[in-house]
PDB file of N, CA and C in Angstrom:
ATOM      1  N   UNK A   1     -70.098  59.491 178.687  1.00  0.00           N
ATOM      2  CA  UNK A   1     -68.975  60.359 179.126  1.00  0.00           C
ATOM      3  C   UNK A   1     -69.346  60.947 180.344  1.00  0.00           C
ATOM      4  N   UNK A   2     -68.363  61.065 181.268  1.00  0.00           N
ATOM      5  CA  UNK A   2     -68.317  61.975 182.595  1.00  0.00           C
ATOM      6  C   UNK A   2     -70.151  61.303 183.305  1.00  0.00           C
ATOM      7  N   UNK A   3     -70.830  62.615 183.487  1.00  0.00           N
ATOM      8  CA  UNK A   3     -71.810  62.020 184.408  1.00  0.00           C
ATOM      9  C   UNK A   3     -73.202  61.614 183.044  1.00  0.00           C
ATOM     10  N   UNK A   4     -72.948  61.484 181.766  1.00  0.00           N
ATOM     11  CA  UNK A   4     -73.864  61.319 181.199  1.00  0.00           C
ATOM     12  C   UNK A   4     -73.791  59.775 180.808  1.00  0.00           C
ATOM     13  N   UNK A   5     -72.675  59.192 181.207  1.00  0.00           N
ATOM     14  CA  UNK A   5     -71.766  58.229 180.909  1.00  0.00           C
ATOM     15  C   UNK A   5     -73.435  56.986 180.603  1.00  0.00           C
ATOM     16  N   UNK A   6     -74.373  56.810 181.324  1.00  0.00           N
ATOM     17  CA  UNK A   6     -75.343  56.083 181.726  1.00  0.00           C
ATOM     18  C   UNK A   6     -76.653  56.528 180.627  1.00  0.00           C
ATOM     19  N   UNK A   7     -76.636  57.604 180.291  1.00  0.00           N
ATOM     20  CA  UNK A   7     -78.133  57.872 179.786  1.00  0.00           C
ATOM     21  C   UNK A   7     -77.777  57.703 177.884  1.00  0.00           C
ATOM     22  N   UNK A   8     -79.032  57.014 177.891  1.00  0.00           N
ATOM     23  CA  UNK A   8     -78.914  56.538 175.969  1.00  0.00           C
ATOM     24  C   UNK A   8     -79.533  58.336 175.645  1.00  0.00           C
ATOM     25  N   UNK A   9     -79.445  58.125 174.547  1.00  0.00           N
ATOM     26  CA  UNK A   9     -79.380  59.240 173.257  1.00  0.00           C
ATOM     27  C   UNK A   9     -78.873  60.236 173.301  1.00  0.00           C
ATOM     28  N   UNK A  10     -78.653  61.661 172.353  1.00  0.00           N
ATOM     29  CA  UNK A  10     -78.199  62.580 172.680  1.00  0.00           C
ATOM     30  C   UNK A  10     -79.173  64.121 172.565  1.00  0.00           C
ATOM     31  N   UNK A  11     -77.836  64.967 173.016  1.00  0.00           N
ATOM     32  CA  UNK A  11     -78.432  65.912 172.431  1.00  0.00           C
ATOM     33  C   UNK A  11     -77.136  66.698 171.650  1.00  0.00           C
ATOM     34  N   UNK A  12     -77.310  67.627 171.008  1.00  0.00           N
ATOM     35  CA  UNK A  12     -76.407  67.969 169.737  1.00  0.00           C
ATOM     36  C   UNK A  12     -75.085  68.139 170.635  1.00  0.00           C
ATOM     37  N   UNK A  13     -74.760  69.013 171.365  1.00  0.00           N
ATOM     38  CA  UNK A  13     -73.382  69.024 171.893  1.00  0.00           C
ATOM     39  C   UNK A  13     -72.975  67.489 172.786  1.00  0.00           C
ATOM     40  N   UNK A  14     -74.236  66.587 173.262  1.00  0.00           N
ATOM     41  CA  UNK A  14     -73.372  65.569 173.519  1.00  0.00           C
ATOM     42  C   UNK A  14     -73.470  64.701 172.504  1.00  0.00           C
ATOM     43  N   UNK A  15     -73.687  64.631 171.604  1.00  0.00           N
ATOM     44  CA  UNK A  15     -73.620  63.309 170.249  1.00  0.00           C
ATOM     45  C   UNK A  15     -71.587  64.087 169.877  1.00  0.00           C
ATOM     46  N   UNK A  16     -71.843  65.362 169.719  1.00  0.00           N
ATOM     47  CA  UNK A  16     -70.380  65.632 169.508  1.00  0.00           C
ATOM     48  C   UNK A  16     -69.308  65.299 170.315  1.00  0.00           C
ATOM     49  N   UNK A  17     -69.408  65.449 171.789  1.00  0.00           N
ATOM     50  CA  UNK A  17     -68.858  65.055 172.854  1.00  0.00           C
ATOM     51  C   UNK A  17     -68.381  64.162 172.896  1.00  0.00           C
ATOM     52  N   UNK A  18     -69.684  62.940 172.693  1.00  0.00           N
ATOM     53  CA  UNK A  18     -68.823  61.978 172.643  1.00  0.00           C
ATOM     54  C   UNK A  18     -68.312  61.331 171.456  1.00  0.00           C
ATOM     55  N   UNK A  19     -68.369  61.791 170.313  1.00  0.00           N
ATOM     56  CA  UNK A  19     -67.633  60.998 169.275  1.00  0.00           C
ATOM     57  C   UNK A  19     -66.429  61.614 169.130  1.00  0.00           C
ATOM     58  N   UNK A  20     -65.771  62.751 169.998  1.00  0.00           N
ATOM     59  CA  UNK A  20     -64.802  63.431 169.906  1.00  0.00           C
ATOM     60  C   UNK A  20     -63.553  62.461 171.478  1.00  0.00           C
ATOM     61  N   UNK A  21     -64.343  62.300 172.478  1.00  0.00           N
ATOM     62  CA  UNK A  21     -64.167  61.340 173.301  1.00  0.00           C
ATOM     63  C   UNK A  21     -63.922  60.195 173.177  1.00  0.00           C
ATOM     64  N   UNK A  22     -64.541  59.721 172.389  1.00  0.00           N
ATOM     65  CA  UNK A  22     -63.984  57.931 171.618  1.00  0.00           C
ATOM     66  C   UNK A  22     -62.726  58.531 170.874  1.00  0.00           C
ATOM     67  N   UNK A  23     -62.611  59.250 170.124  1.00  0.00           N
ATOM     68  CA  UNK A  23     -61.081  59.378 170.005  1.00  0.00           C
ATOM     69  C   UNK A  23     -60.154  60.362 170.495  1.00  0.00           C
ATOM     70  N   UNK A  24     -60.194  60.406 171.870  1.00  0.00           N
ATOM     71  CA  UNK A  24     -59.731  60.428 172.868  1.00  0.00           C
ATOM     72  C   UNK A  24     -59.289  62.034 173.169  1.00  0.00           C
ATOM     73  N   UNK A  25     -60.398  62.839 172.798  1.00  0.00           N
ATOM     74  CA  UNK A  25     -60.247  64.139 173.271  1.00  0.00           C
ATOM     75  C   UNK A  25     -61.564  64.767 173.934  1.00  0.00           C
ATOM     76  N   UNK A  26     -61.029  65.779 174.482  1.00  0.00           N
ATOM     77  CA  UNK A  26     -62.480  66.045 175.526  1.00  0.00           C
ATOM     78  C   UNK A  26     -62.518  67.258 175.133  1.00  0.00           C
ATOM     79  N   UNK A  27     -63.873  67.641 174.475  1.00  0.00           N
ATOM     80  CA  UNK A  27     -64.121  68.975 173.924  1.00  0.00           C
ATOM     81  C   UNK A  27     -65.134  69.853 174.886  1.00  0.00           C
ATOM     82  N   UNK A  28     -65.460  69.297 175.801  1.00  0.00           N
ATOM     83  CA  UNK A  28     -66.437  69.941 176.506  1.00  0.00           C
ATOM     84  C   UNK A  28     -67.948  69.469 176.523  1.00  0.00           C
ATOM     85  N   UNK A  29     -68.815  70.147 177.476  1.00  0.00           N
ATOM     86  CA  UNK A  29     -70.017  69.244 177.665  1.00  0.00           C
ATOM     87  C   UNK A  29     -70.952  70.077 176.812  1.00  0.00           C
ATOM     88  N   UNK A  30     -70.963  71.437 176.640  1.00  0.00           N
ATOM     89  CA  UNK A  30     -72.284  71.986 175.923  1.00  0.00           C
ATOM     90  C   UNK A  30     -71.576  72.812 174.852  1.00  0.00           C
ATOM     91  N   UNK A  31     -72.363  73.278 173.956  1.00  0.00           N
ATOM     92  CA  UNK A  31     -72.144  74.054 172.750  1.00  0.00           C
ATOM     93  C   UNK A  31     -71.122  75.276 172.952  1.00  0.00           C
ATOM     94  N   UNK A  32     -71.342  75.847 174.052  1.00  0.00           N
ATOM     95  CA  UNK A  32     -70.585  77.020 173.602  1.00  0.00           C
ATOM     96  C   UNK A  32     -69.188  76.445 174.329  1.00  0.00           C
ATOM     97  N   UNK A  33     -69.079  75.292 175.427  1.00  0.00           N
ATOM     98  CA  UNK A  33     -67.718  75.136 175.360  1.00  0.00           C
ATOM     99  C   UNK A  33     -66.714  74.346 174.230  1.00  0.00           C
ATOM    100  N   UNK A  34     -67.413  73.850 173.688  1.00  0.00           N
ATOM    101  CA  UNK A  34     -67.237  73.297 172.324  1.00  0.00           C
ATOM    102  C   UNK A  34     -66.873  74.121 171.184  1.00  0.00           C
ATOM    103  N   UNK A  35     -67.593  74.965 171.336  1.00  0.00           N
ATOM    104  CA  UNK A  35     -67.306  76.707 170.231  1.00  0.00           C
ATOM    105  C   UNK A  35     -65.399  76.905 170.410  1.00  0.00           C
ATOM    106  N   UNK A  36     -65.312  76.818 171.591  1.00  0.00           N
ATOM    107  CA  UNK A  36     -63.693  77.514 172.542  1.00  0.00           C
ATOM    108  C   UNK A  36     -62.382  76.002 172.324  1.00  0.00           C
ATOM    109  N   UNK A  37     -63.508  74.809 171.789  1.00  0.00           N
ATOM    110  CA  UNK A  37     -62.518  73.981 171.938  1.00  0.00           C
ATOM    111  C   UNK A  37     -61.544  73.603 170.813  1.00  0.00           C
ATOM    112  N   UNK A  38     -60.817  74.440 170.190  1.00  0.00           N
ATOM    113  CA  UNK A  38     -59.878  74.352 168.975  1.00  0.00           C
ATOM    114  C   UNK A  38     -59.653  75.540 168.053  1.00  0.00           C
ATOM    115  N   UNK A  39     -59.426  75.425 166.843  1.00  0.00           N
ATOM    116  CA  UNK A  39     -59.045  76.394 165.963  1.00  0.00           C
ATOM    117  C   UNK A  39     -60.011  76.906 165.079  1.00  0.00           C
ATOM    118  N   UNK A  40     -60.379  77.579 164.820  1.00  0.00           N
ATOM    119  CA  UNK A  40     -61.713  78.190 163.790  1.00  0.00           C
ATOM    120  C   UNK A  40     -60.947  77.682 162.235  1.00  0.00           C
ATOM    121  N   UNK A  41     -62.002  77.164 161.891  1.00  0.00           N
ATOM    122  CA  UNK A  41     -61.573  76.565 159.981  1.00  0.00           C
ATOM    123  C   UNK A  41     -61.916  77.321 159.031  1.00  0.00           C
ATOM    124  N   UNK A  42     -61.877  77.911 157.852  1.00  0.00           N
ATOM    125  CA  UNK A  42     -62.379  78.528 156.781  1.00  0.00           C
ATOM    126  C   UNK A  42     -63.633  77.504 156.337  1.00  0.00           C
ATOM    127  N   UNK A  43     -64.775  77.815 155.574  1.00  0.00           N
ATOM    128  CA  UNK A  43     -66.214  76.498 155.209  1.00  0.00           C
ATOM    129  C   UNK A  43     -65.408  76.157 154.069  1.00  0.00           C
ATOM    130  N   UNK A  44     -64.268  76.809 153.223  1.00  0.00           N
ATOM    131  CA  UNK A  44     -63.796  75.666 152.482  1.00  0.00           C
ATOM    132  C   UNK A  44     -62.613  74.994 152.814  1.00  0.00           C
ATOM    133  N   UNK A  45     -62.338  75.033 153.914  1.00  0.00           N
ATOM    134  CA  UNK A  45     -61.312  73.923 154.434  1.00  0.00           C
ATOM    135  C   UNK A  45     -62.069  72.901 155.732  1.00  0.00           C
ATOM    136  N   UNK A  46     -63.145  72.701 155.960  1.00  0.00           N
ATOM    137  CA  UNK A  46     -63.609  71.556 156.384  1.00  0.00           C
ATOM    138  C   UNK A  46     -63.301  70.151 156.020  1.00  0.00           C
ATOM    139  N   UNK A  47     -63.394  69.314 157.142  1.00  0.00           N
ATOM    140  CA  UNK A  47     -62.760  68.188 157.408  1.00  0.00           C
ATOM    141  C   UNK A  47     -63.866  67.305 157.677  1.00  0.00           C
ATOM    142  N   UNK A  48     -63.875  65.752 157.477  1.00  0.00           N
ATOM    143  CA  UNK A  48     -64.475  65.434 158.704  1.00  0.00           C
ATOM    144  C   UNK A  48     -64.727  65.030 159.771  1.00  0.00           C
ATOM    145  N   UNK A  49     -65.442  65.384 160.646  1.00  0.00           N
ATOM    146  CA  UNK A  49     -65.618  65.300 162.546  1.00  0.00           C
ATOM    147  C   UNK A  49     -65.375  66.860 162.909  1.00  0.00           C
ATOM    148  N   UNK A  50     -65.241  67.663 162.096  1.00  0.00           N
ATOM    149  CA  UNK A  50     -64.816  69.190 162.575  1.00  0.00           C
ATOM    150  C   UNK A  50     -66.149  69.425 163.008  1.00  0.00           C
ATOM    151  N   UNK A  51     -66.174  70.626 163.818  1.00  0.00           N
ATOM    152  CA  UNK A  51     -67.708  70.647 164.683  1.00  0.00           C
ATOM    153  C   UNK A  51     -68.252  71.725 163.464  1.00  0.00           C
ATOM    154  N   UNK A  52     -69.252  71.680 163.569  1.00  0.00           N
ATOM    155  CA  UNK A  52     -70.095  72.690 162.851  1.00  0.00           C
ATOM    156  C   UNK A  52     -71.137  73.573 163.415  1.00  0.00           C
ATOM    157  N   UNK A  53     -70.915  74.916 163.659  1.00  0.00           N
ATOM    158  CA  UNK A  53     -71.967  75.824 164.767  1.00  0.00           C
ATOM    159  C   UNK A  53     -72.981  76.478 163.987  1.00  0.00           C
ATOM    160  N   UNK A  54     -73.740  77.040 164.364  1.00  0.00           N
ATOM    161  CA  UNK A  54     -75.096  77.156 164.086  1.00  0.00           C
ATOM    162  C   UNK A  54     -75.911  78.167 165.096  1.00  0.00           C
ATOM    163  N   UNK A  55     -76.113  79.341 164.775  1.00  0.00           N
ATOM    164  CA  UNK A  55     -76.618  80.417 165.401  1.00  0.00           C
ATOM    165  C   UNK A  55     -77.743  80.646 165.500  1.00  0.00           C
ATOM    166  N   UNK A  56     -78.947  80.083 165.704  1.00  0.00           N
ATOM    167  CA  UNK A  56     -80.281  80.794 165.577  1.00  0.00           C
ATOM    168  C   UNK A  56     -80.971  81.428 166.088  1.00  0.00           C
ATOM    169  N   UNK A  57     -80.465  82.057 167.407  1.00  0.00           N
ATOM    170  CA  UNK A  57     -80.892  83.283 168.205  1.00  0.00           C
ATOM    171  C   UNK A  57     -79.864  83.804 168.430  1.00  0.00           C
ATOM    172  N   UNK A  58     -79.843  85.005 167.391  1.00  0.00           N
ATOM    173  CA  UNK A  58     -79.212  86.143 167.321  1.00  0.00           C
ATOM    174  C   UNK A  58     -78.930  87.064 168.412  1.00  0.00           C
ATOM    175  N   UNK A  59     -79.853  86.816 169.153  1.00  0.00           N
ATOM    176  CA  UNK A  59     -80.290  87.826 170.459  1.00  0.00           C
ATOM    177  C   UNK A  59     -79.077  87.377 171.621  1.00  0.00           C
ATOM    178  N   UNK A  60     -78.864  86.025 171.657  1.00  0.00           N
ATOM    179  CA  UNK A  60     -78.266  85.764 172.831  1.00  0.00           C
ATOM    180  C   UNK A  60     -76.524  85.418 171.606  1.00  0.00           C
ATOM    181  N   UNK A  61     -75.474  85.133 172.836  1.00  0.00           N
ATOM    182  CA  UNK A  61     -73.874  85.541 172.344  1.00  0.00           C
ATOM    183  C   UNK A  61     -73.319  83.855 171.999  1.00  0.00           C
ATOM    184  N   UNK A  62     -72.907  83.579 171.251  1.00  0.00           N
ATOM    185  CA  UNK A  62     -72.337  82.154 170.819  1.00  0.00           C
ATOM    186  C   UNK A  62     -73.699  81.510 169.959  1.00  0.00           C
ATOM    187  N   UNK A  63     -72.865  80.101 169.696  1.00  0.00           N
ATOM    188  CA  UNK A  63     -74.175  79.280 168.805  1.00  0.00           C
ATOM    189  C   UNK A  63     -74.895  78.728 169.607  1.00  0.00           C
ATOM    190  N   UNK A  64     -76.161  77.862 168.866  1.00  0.00           N
ATOM    191  CA  UNK A  64     -76.965  76.895 170.287  1.00  0.00           C
ATOM    192  C   UNK A  64     -76.677  75.726 169.535  1.00  0.00           C
ATOM    193  N   UNK A  65     -76.441  75.524 167.858  1.00  0.00           N
ATOM    194  CA  UNK A  65     -76.587  74.154 167.761  1.00  0.00           C
ATOM    195  C   UNK A  65     -74.979  73.964 167.283  1.00  0.00           C
ATOM    196  N   UNK A  66     -74.627  72.532 167.684  1.00  0.00           N
ATOM    197  CA  UNK A  66     -73.248  71.724 166.748  1.00  0.00           C
ATOM    198  C   UNK A  66     -73.245  70.390 166.521  1.00  0.00           C
ATOM    199  N   UNK A  67     -72.829  70.580 165.254  1.00  0.00           N
ATOM    200  CA  UNK A  67     -72.751  69.210 164.026  1.00  0.00           C
ATOM    201  C   UNK A  67     -71.651  69.236 163.873  1.00  0.00           C
ATOM    202  N   UNK A  68     -71.338  67.799 163.518  1.00  0.00           N
ATOM    203  CA  UNK A  68     -70.242  66.986 162.926  1.00  0.00           C
ATOM    204  C   UNK A  68     -70.131  67.178 161.769  1.00  0.00           C
ATOM    205  N   UNK A  69     -69.235  67.604 160.934  1.00  0.00           N
ATOM    206  CA  UNK A  69     -69.001  67.384 159.372  1.00  0.00           C
ATOM    207  C   UNK A  69     -69.345  65.844 158.985  1.00  0.00           C
ATOM    208  N   UNK A  70     -69.604  65.608 158.150  1.00  0.00           N
ATOM    209  CA  UNK A  70     -69.414  64.453 157.327  1.00  0.00           C
ATOM    210  C   UNK A  70     -68.241  64.081 156.493  1.00  0.00           C
ATOM    211  N   UNK A  71     -68.821  65.262 155.653  1.00  0.00           N
ATOM    212  CA  UNK A  71     -67.834  65.968 154.662  1.00  0.00           C
ATOM    213  C   UNK A  71     -67.690  67.399 154.212  1.00  0.00           C
ATOM    214  N   UNK A  72     -67.812  67.773 152.874  1.00  0.00           N
ATOM    215  CA  UNK A  72     -68.102  69.164 152.966  1.00  0.00           C
ATOM    216  C   UNK A  72     -69.120  69.647 152.390  1.00  0.00           C
ATOM    217  N   UNK A  73     -69.958  68.912 152.724  1.00  0.00           N
ATOM    218  CA  UNK A  73     -71.815  69.286 152.390  1.00  0.00           C
ATOM    219  C   UNK A  73     -72.478  68.525 153.184  1.00  0.00           C
ATOM    220  N   UNK A  74     -72.090  67.489 153.927  1.00  0.00           N
ATOM    221  CA  UNK A  74     -73.172  66.988 154.447  1.00  0.00           C
ATOM    222  C   UNK A  74     -72.704  66.745 156.323  1.00  0.00           C
ATOM    223  N   UNK A  75     -73.038  66.684 157.549  1.00  0.00           N
ATOM    224  CA  UNK A  75     -73.442  67.151 158.734  1.00  0.00           C
ATOM    225  C   UNK A  75     -73.979  65.617 159.647  1.00  0.00           C
ATOM    226  N   UNK A  76     -73.796  65.052 160.909  1.00  0.00           N
ATOM    227  CA  UNK A  76     -74.635  64.396 161.135  1.00  0.00           C
ATOM    228  C   UNK A  76     -74.734  65.524 162.777  1.00  0.00           C
ATOM    229  N   UNK A  77     -76.024  65.099 163.047  1.00  0.00           N
ATOM    230  CA  UNK A  77     -76.354  65.707 163.981  1.00  0.00           C
ATOM    231  C   UNK A  77     -77.509  65.281 164.957  1.00  0.00           C
ATOM    232  N   UNK A  78     -77.604  65.608 166.174  1.00  0.00           N
ATOM    233  CA  UNK A  78     -78.709  65.275 167.187  1.00  0.00           C
ATOM    234  C   UNK A  78     -79.698  66.938 166.787  1.00  0.00           C
ATOM    235  N   UNK A  79     -80.532  66.629 165.806  1.00  0.00           N
ATOM    236  CA  UNK A  79     -81.483  67.611 165.683  1.00  0.00           C
ATOM    237  C   UNK A  79     -81.866  68.429 167.070  1.00  0.00           C
ATOM    238  N   UNK A  80     -82.453  67.855 167.920  1.00  0.00           N
ATOM    239  CA  UNK A  80     -83.011  68.000 169.045  1.00  0.00           C
ATOM    240  C   UNK A  80     -83.182  66.894 170.120  1.00  0.00           C
ATOM    241  N   UNK A  81     -83.111  67.005 171.091  1.00  0.00           N
ATOM    242  CA  UNK A  81     -83.111  66.147 172.383  1.00  0.00           C
ATOM    243  C   UNK A  81     -84.590  65.209 172.098  1.00  0.00           C
ATOM    244  N   UNK A  82     -84.395  64.290 171.993  1.00  0.00           N
ATOM    245  CA  UNK A  82     -85.397  63.100 171.504  1.00  0.00           C
ATOM    246  C   UNK A  82     -85.756  62.947 170.255  1.00  0.00           C
ATOM    247  N   UNK A  83     -84.870  63.532 169.651  1.00  0.00           N
ATOM    248  CA  UNK A  83     -84.836  63.310 167.807  1.00  0.00           C
ATOM    249  C   UNK A  83     -83.602  62.204 167.605  1.00  0.00           C
ATOM    250  N   UNK A  84     -84.145  61.631 166.462  1.00  0.00           N
ATOM    251  CA  UNK A  84     -82.803  61.137 165.568  1.00  0.00           C
ATOM    252  C   UNK A  84     -81.939  61.313 165.716  1.00  0.00           C
ATOM    253  N   UNK A  85     -80.784  60.381 165.515  1.00  0.00           N
ATOM    254  CA  UNK A  85     -79.563  61.202 165.042  1.00  0.00           C
ATOM    255  C   UNK A  85     -79.728  61.357 163.565  1.00  0.00           C
ATOM    256  N   UNK A  86     -79.042  62.146 162.742  1.00  0.00           N
ATOM    257  CA  UNK A  86     -79.457  62.119 161.268  1.00  0.00           C
ATOM    258  C   UNK A  86     -78.546  62.882 160.560  1.00  0.00           C
ATOM    259  N   UNK A  87     -78.237  62.627 159.154  1.00  0.00           N
ATOM    260  CA  UNK A  87     -76.962  63.019 158.284  1.00  0.00           C
ATOM    261  C   UNK A  87     -78.102  64.499 157.475  1.00  0.00           C
ATOM    262  N   UNK A  88     -77.754  65.331 157.515  1.00  0.00           N
ATOM    263  CA  UNK A  88     -78.008  66.733 156.611  1.00  0.00           C
ATOM    264  C   UNK A  88     -77.184  68.003 155.842  1.00  0.00           C
ATOM    265  N   UNK A  89     -77.647  68.419 155.410  1.00  0.00           N
ATOM    266  CA  UNK A  89     -76.639  69.493 154.607  1.00  0.00           C
ATOM    267  C   UNK A  89     -76.321  70.408 155.373  1.00  0.00           C
ATOM    268  N   UNK A  90     -74.713  70.616 155.090  1.00  0.00           N
ATOM    269  CA  UNK A  90     -74.103  70.971 156.104  1.00  0.00           C
ATOM    270  C   UNK A  90     -74.332  72.830 155.916  1.00  0.00           C
ATOM    271  N   UNK A  91     -74.949  73.211 155.042  1.00  0.00           N
ATOM    272  CA  UNK A  91     -75.092  74.596 154.656  1.00  0.00           C
ATOM    273  C   UNK A  91     -76.137  75.169 154.842  1.00  0.00           C
ATOM    274  N   UNK A  92     -76.444  76.144 155.648  1.00  0.00           N
ATOM    275  CA  UNK A  92     -77.771  76.292 156.799  1.00  0.00           C
ATOM    276  C   UNK A  92     -77.548  77.848 156.385  1.00  0.00           C
ATOM    277  N   UNK A  93     -79.223  78.383 156.644  1.00  0.00           N
ATOM    278  CA  UNK A  93     -79.025  79.920 156.669  1.00  0.00           C
ATOM    279  C   UNK A  93     -78.163  80.333 157.918  1.00  0.00           C
ATOM    280  N   UNK A  94     -78.357  79.541 159.107  1.00  0.00           N
ATOM    281  CA  UNK A  94     -78.303  79.560 160.674  1.00  0.00           C
ATOM    282  C   UNK A  94     -76.368  79.705 160.535  1.00  0.00           C
ATOM    283  N   UNK A  95     -75.934  79.190 159.811  1.00  0.00           N
ATOM    284  CA  UNK A  95     -74.571  78.725 159.833  1.00  0.00           C
ATOM    285  C   UNK A  95     -73.274  79.824 160.465  1.00  0.00           C
ATOM    286  N   UNK A  96     -72.759  79.455 161.395  1.00  0.00           N
ATOM    287  CA  UNK A  96     -71.821  80.650 162.152  1.00  0.00           C
ATOM    288  C   UNK A  96     -70.332  80.249 162.052  1.00  0.00           C
ATOM    289  N   UNK A  97     -69.968  79.095 161.845  1.00  0.00           N
ATOM    290  CA  UNK A  97     -68.620  78.485 161.591  1.00  0.00           C
ATOM    291  C   UNK A  97     -68.077  77.535 161.983  1.00  0.00           C
ATOM    292  N   UNK A  98     -66.797  76.785 161.926  1.00  0.00           N
ATOM    293  CA  UNK A  98     -66.307  75.614 162.127  1.00  0.00           C
ATOM    294  C   UNK A  98     -65.335  75.527 162.940  1.00  0.00           C
ATOM    295  N   UNK A  99     -65.484  75.222 163.788  1.00  0.00           N
ATOM    296  CA  UNK A  99     -63.825  74.315 164.859  1.00  0.00           C
ATOM    297  C   UNK A  99     -63.362  72.921 164.318  1.00  0.00           C
ATOM    298  N   UNK A 100     -61.903  72.911 164.243  1.00  0.00           N
ATOM    299  CA  UNK A 100     -61.686  71.626 164.647  1.00  0.00           C
ATOM    300  C   UNK A 100     -61.371  71.616 165.963  1.00  0.00           C
ATOM    301  N   UNK A 101     -61.327  70.699 166.832  1.00  0.00           N
ATOM    302  CA  UNK A 101     -60.356  70.736 168.139  1.00  0.00           C
ATOM    303  C   UNK A 101     -59.276  70.359 167.963  1.00  0.00           C
ATOM    304  N   UNK A 102     -59.050  70.666 168.901  1.00  0.00           N
ATOM    305  CA  UNK A 102     -57.290  70.314 169.509  1.00  0.00           C
ATOM    306  C   UNK A 102     -57.750  70.183 171.090  1.00  0.00           C
ATOM    307  N   UNK A 103     -56.556  69.125 171.500  1.00  0.00           N
ATOM    308  CA  UNK A 103     -56.333  68.381 172.490  1.00  0.00           C
ATOM    309  C   UNK A 103     -56.146  69.842 173.702  1.00  0.00           C
ATOM    310  N   UNK A 104     -55.309  70.297 173.266  1.00  0.00           N
ATOM    311  CA  UNK A 104     -54.902  71.999 173.989  1.00  0.00           C
ATOM    312  C   UNK A 104     -55.767  72.806 174.326  1.00  0.00           C
ATOM    313  N   UNK A 105     -56.369  72.962 173.255  1.00  0.00           N
ATOM    314  CA  UNK A 105     -57.541  74.430 173.117  1.00  0.00           C
ATOM    315  C   UNK A 105     -58.536  73.803 174.188  1.00  0.00           C
ATOM    316  N   UNK A 106     -59.130  72.229 173.679  1.00  0.00           N
ATOM    317  CA  UNK A 106     -60.211  71.900 174.309  1.00  0.00           C
ATOM    318  C   UNK A 106     -60.080  71.368 176.031  1.00  0.00           C
ATOM    319  N   UNK A 107     -58.818  71.064 176.441  1.00  0.00           N
ATOM    320  CA  UNK A 107     -58.169  70.985 177.435  1.00  0.00           C
ATOM    321  C   UNK A 107     -58.815  72.259 178.523  1.00  0.00           C
ATOM    322  N   UNK A 108     -58.410  73.536 177.569  1.00  0.00           N
ATOM    323  CA  UNK A 108     -58.463  74.410 178.598  1.00  0.00           C
ATOM    324  C   UNK A 108     -60.305  75.176 178.468  1.00  0.00           C
ATOM    325  N   UNK A 109     -60.653  74.617 177.469  1.00  0.00           N
ATOM    326  CA  UNK A 109     -62.173  74.980 177.400  1.00  0.00           C
ATOM    327  C   UNK A 109     -63.118  74.172 178.488  1.00  0.00           C
ATOM    328  N   UNK A 110     -62.559  73.016 178.544  1.00  0.00           N
ATOM    329  CA  UNK A 110     -63.327  72.264 179.519  1.00  0.00           C
ATOM    330  C   UNK A 110     -62.354  72.341 181.172  1.00  0.00           C
ATOM    331  N   UNK A 111     -61.749  73.449 181.370  1.00  0.00           N
ATOM    332  CA  UNK A 111     -61.054  73.709 182.398  1.00  0.00           C
ATOM    333  C   UNK A 111     -62.298  73.775 183.733  1.00  0.00           C
ATOM    334  N   UNK A 112     -63.328  74.239 183.495  1.00  0.00           N
ATOM    335  CA  UNK A 112     -63.699  75.759 184.510  1.00  0.00           C
ATOM    336  C   UNK A 112     -64.815  74.127 184.740  1.00  0.00           C
ATOM    337  N   UNK A 113     -65.317  72.929 184.208  1.00  0.00           N
ATOM    338  CA  UNK A 113     -66.452  72.184 184.468  1.00  0.00           C
ATOM    339  C   UNK A 113     -66.026  70.947 185.934  1.00  0.00           C
ATOM    340  N   UNK A 114     -66.794  71.070 186.924  1.00  0.00           N
ATOM    341  CA  UNK A 114     -66.401  69.970 188.117  1.00  0.00           C
ATOM    342  C   UNK A 114     -67.534  69.300 187.919  1.00  0.00           C
TER     343      UNK A 114
END
């Protein structure tokens, strides 16, 4: 997607960007752009494909990690750059929130990219 089209492998936001781009929705390149790319969803309403965010550093604003919901209990994510993509439990101590991307919000979140 974009400048990363020739790159092999994913970081967390690259994986989610790639998955949503394959569905025809541009959600932004970074975790913080993706945090603003749709509507917030209550935890009990999570659906496959929703973006799940985690905040492991409360001293900085916003989330540091993003994953894709597989179902109500699991996520698929790139845990860190260089690691294999894997499926893990969705519930974690650092859980921040869930966003369901929408094309209009995603386009606004990514509008400042160049």
